XYZ file of C-alpha atoms in Angstrom:
209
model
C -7.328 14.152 22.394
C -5.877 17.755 21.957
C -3.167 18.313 19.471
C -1.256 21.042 17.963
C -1.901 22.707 14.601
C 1.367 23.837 12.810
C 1.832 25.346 9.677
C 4.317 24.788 6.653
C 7.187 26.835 8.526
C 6.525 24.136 11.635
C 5.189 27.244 13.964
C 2.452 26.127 16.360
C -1.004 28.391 15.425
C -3.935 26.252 17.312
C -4.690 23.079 18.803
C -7.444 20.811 17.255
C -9.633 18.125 18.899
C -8.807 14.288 17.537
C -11.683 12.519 18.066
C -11.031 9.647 20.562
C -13.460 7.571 18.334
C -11.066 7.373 15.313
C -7.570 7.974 17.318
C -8.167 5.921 20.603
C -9.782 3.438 18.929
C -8.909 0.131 21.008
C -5.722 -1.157 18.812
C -6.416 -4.880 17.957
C -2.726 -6.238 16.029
C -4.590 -8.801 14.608
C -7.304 -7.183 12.627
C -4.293 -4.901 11.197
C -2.611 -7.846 9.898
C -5.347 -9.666 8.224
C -6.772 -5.698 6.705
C -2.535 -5.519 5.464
C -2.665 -8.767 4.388
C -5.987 -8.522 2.727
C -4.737 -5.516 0.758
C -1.525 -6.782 -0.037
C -3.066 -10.055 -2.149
C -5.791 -7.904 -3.562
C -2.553 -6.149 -5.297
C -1.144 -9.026 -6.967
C -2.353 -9.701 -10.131
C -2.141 -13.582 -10.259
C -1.141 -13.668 -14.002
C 1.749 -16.142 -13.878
C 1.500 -18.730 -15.712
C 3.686 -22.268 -16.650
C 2.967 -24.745 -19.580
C 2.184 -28.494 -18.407
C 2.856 -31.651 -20.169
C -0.046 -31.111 -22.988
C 0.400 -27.488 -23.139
C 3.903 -27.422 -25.091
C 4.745 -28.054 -28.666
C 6.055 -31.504 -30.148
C 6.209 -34.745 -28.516
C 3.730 -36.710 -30.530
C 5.336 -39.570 -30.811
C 7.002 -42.282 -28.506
C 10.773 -41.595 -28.960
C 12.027 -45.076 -28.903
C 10.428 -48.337 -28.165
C 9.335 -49.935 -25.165
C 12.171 -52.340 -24.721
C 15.603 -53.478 -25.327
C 17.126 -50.398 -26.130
C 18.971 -50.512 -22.805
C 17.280 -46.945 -22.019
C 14.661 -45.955 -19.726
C 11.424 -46.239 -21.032
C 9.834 -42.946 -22.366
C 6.119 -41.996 -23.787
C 7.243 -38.555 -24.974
C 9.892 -36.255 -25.020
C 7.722 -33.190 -23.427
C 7.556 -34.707 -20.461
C 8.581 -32.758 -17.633
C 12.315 -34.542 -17.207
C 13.301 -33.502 -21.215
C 14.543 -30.131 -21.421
C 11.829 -27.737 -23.412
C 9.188 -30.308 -21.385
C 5.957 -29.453 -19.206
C 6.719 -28.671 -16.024
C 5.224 -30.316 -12.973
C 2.916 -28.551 -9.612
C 4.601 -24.895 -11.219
C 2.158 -21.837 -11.220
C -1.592 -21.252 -13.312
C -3.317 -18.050 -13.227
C -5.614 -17.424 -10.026
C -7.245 -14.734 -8.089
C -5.785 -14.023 -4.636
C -8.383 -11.696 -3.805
C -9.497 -11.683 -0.280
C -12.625 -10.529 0.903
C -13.242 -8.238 4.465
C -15.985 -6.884 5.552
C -16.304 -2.560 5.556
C -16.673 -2.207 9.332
C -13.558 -4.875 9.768
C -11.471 -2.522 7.609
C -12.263 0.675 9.289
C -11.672 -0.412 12.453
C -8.379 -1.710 11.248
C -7.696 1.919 10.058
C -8.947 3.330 13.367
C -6.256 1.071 15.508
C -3.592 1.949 12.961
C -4.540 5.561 13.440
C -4.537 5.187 17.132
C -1.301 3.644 17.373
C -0.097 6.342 15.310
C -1.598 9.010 17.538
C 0.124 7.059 20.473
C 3.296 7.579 19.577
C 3.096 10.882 18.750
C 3.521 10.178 14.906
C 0.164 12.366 13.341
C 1.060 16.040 12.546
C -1.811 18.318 12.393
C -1.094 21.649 9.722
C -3.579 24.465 9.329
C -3.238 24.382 5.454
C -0.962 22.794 2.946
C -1.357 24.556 -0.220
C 1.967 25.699 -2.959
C 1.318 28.508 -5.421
C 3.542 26.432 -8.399
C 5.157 23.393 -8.142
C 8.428 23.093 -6.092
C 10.129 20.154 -4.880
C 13.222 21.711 -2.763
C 10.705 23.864 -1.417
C 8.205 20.944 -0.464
C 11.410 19.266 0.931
C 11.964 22.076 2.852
C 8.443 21.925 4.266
C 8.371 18.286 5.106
C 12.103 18.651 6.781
C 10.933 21.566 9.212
C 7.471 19.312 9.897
C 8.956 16.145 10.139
C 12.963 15.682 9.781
C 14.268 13.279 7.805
C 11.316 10.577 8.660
C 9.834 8.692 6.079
C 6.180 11.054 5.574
C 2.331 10.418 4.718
C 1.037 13.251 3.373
C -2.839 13.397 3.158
C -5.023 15.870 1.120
C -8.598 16.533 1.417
C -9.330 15.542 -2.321
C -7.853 17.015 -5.729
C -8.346 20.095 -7.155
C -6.119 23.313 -8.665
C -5.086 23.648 -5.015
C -3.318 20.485 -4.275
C -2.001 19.741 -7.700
C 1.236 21.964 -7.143
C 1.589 19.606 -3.766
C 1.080 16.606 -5.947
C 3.423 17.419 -8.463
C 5.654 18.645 -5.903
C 5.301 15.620 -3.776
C 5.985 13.211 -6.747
C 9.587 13.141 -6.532
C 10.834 13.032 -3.021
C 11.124 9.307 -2.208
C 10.709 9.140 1.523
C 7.250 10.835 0.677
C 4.335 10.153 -0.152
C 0.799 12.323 -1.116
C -2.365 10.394 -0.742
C -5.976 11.714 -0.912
C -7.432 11.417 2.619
C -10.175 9.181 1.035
C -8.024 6.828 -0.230
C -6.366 6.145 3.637
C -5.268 2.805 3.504
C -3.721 0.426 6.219
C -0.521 -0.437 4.030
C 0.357 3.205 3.653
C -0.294 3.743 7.043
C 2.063 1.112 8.641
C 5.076 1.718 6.167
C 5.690 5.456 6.931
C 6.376 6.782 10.864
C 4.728 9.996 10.424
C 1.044 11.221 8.764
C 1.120 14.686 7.950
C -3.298 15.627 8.329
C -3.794 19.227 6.690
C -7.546 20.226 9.105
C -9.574 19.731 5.793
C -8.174 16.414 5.403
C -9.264 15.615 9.070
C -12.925 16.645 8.556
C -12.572 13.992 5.221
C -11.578 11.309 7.343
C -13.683 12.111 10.288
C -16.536 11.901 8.022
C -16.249 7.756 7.198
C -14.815 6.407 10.229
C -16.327 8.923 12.699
């Protein structure tokens, strides 16, 4: 699949070669789901946590006797109908973590890539490199790649060149800077467009090629 190269001012200066490997993968919706929803319980940290019946203070003692009190009968008053009592089926810590195998979630990335390249949504740039950090002028950038579309921006690792793009990255909210490595199925399904500097490309051709 041939695609145009751009640079920061948006001006075509090549075409490139996307392998059809990686972006016209077969797209399987179902493989997608279960890699998004695989990384989406791996990122909660299952740390709530309730207090049952035996787990709370006080309550030692039967608070009236069995009968003719003309009340209901009651063993303590921490159980879970007494305000300040244990509370009943309510949350304990657990792991959520699910496991999927390697190929499974590269070939999830490869059909979210394809759809991607599908629709026209992957912009390839020649270089994306800032001398000092600037935000208006990495808006600026963005705007004349992209418009006003929500934008993954992928690096091909860190380094004095791309912190400037980092930093200047950091605070534009419908953007987002990623190391090319670190390509994930979540990131890749909640923004429309991918901006791929050619370095990056070569970093992600290298583990799902």
């Amino acid at each position: 699949m041939e695609v145009d190269v751009f640079n920061m001012k948006a001006k075509k200066v090549s075409t490139a070669d996307l392998p059809d490997a990686i972006f016209k993968a077969p797209i399987n919706i179902d493989l997608m789901h279960q890699a998004y929803n695989r990384q989406m319980a791996n990122a909660r940290l299952g740390t709530h946590s309730t207090k049952g019946r035996s787990e709370v203070s006080g309550g030692g003692r039967k608070p009236w006797r069995q009968k003719g009190t003309g009340r209901a009968r009651q063993g303590s008053i921490r159980a879970a109908q007494w305000v300040g009592g244990g509370k009943i089926h309510t949350p304990k810590p657990r792991d959520y973590t699910q496991a999927m195998p390697r190929k499974m979630r590269r070939a999830a990335l490869r059909s979210a890539l394809s759809v991607k390249a599908a629709d026209a949504q992957i912009i390839l740039v020649d270089k994306l490199t800032l001398k000092e950090p600037k935000t208006q002028l990495m808006i600026k950038i963005l705007r004349d790649l992209v418009g006003e579309a929500k934008v993954l921006v992928l690096t091909p690792g860190k380094g004095p060149d791309y912190d400037a793009v980092m930093s200047s990255t950091r605070n534009i909210p419908e953007a987002k800077l990623l190391h090319a490595s670190y390509l994930n199925i979540r990131d890749l399904l909640s923004y429309e467009k991918v901006i791929i500097p050619l370095k990056a490309l070569d970093v992600i051709k290298s583990y799902l090629g």
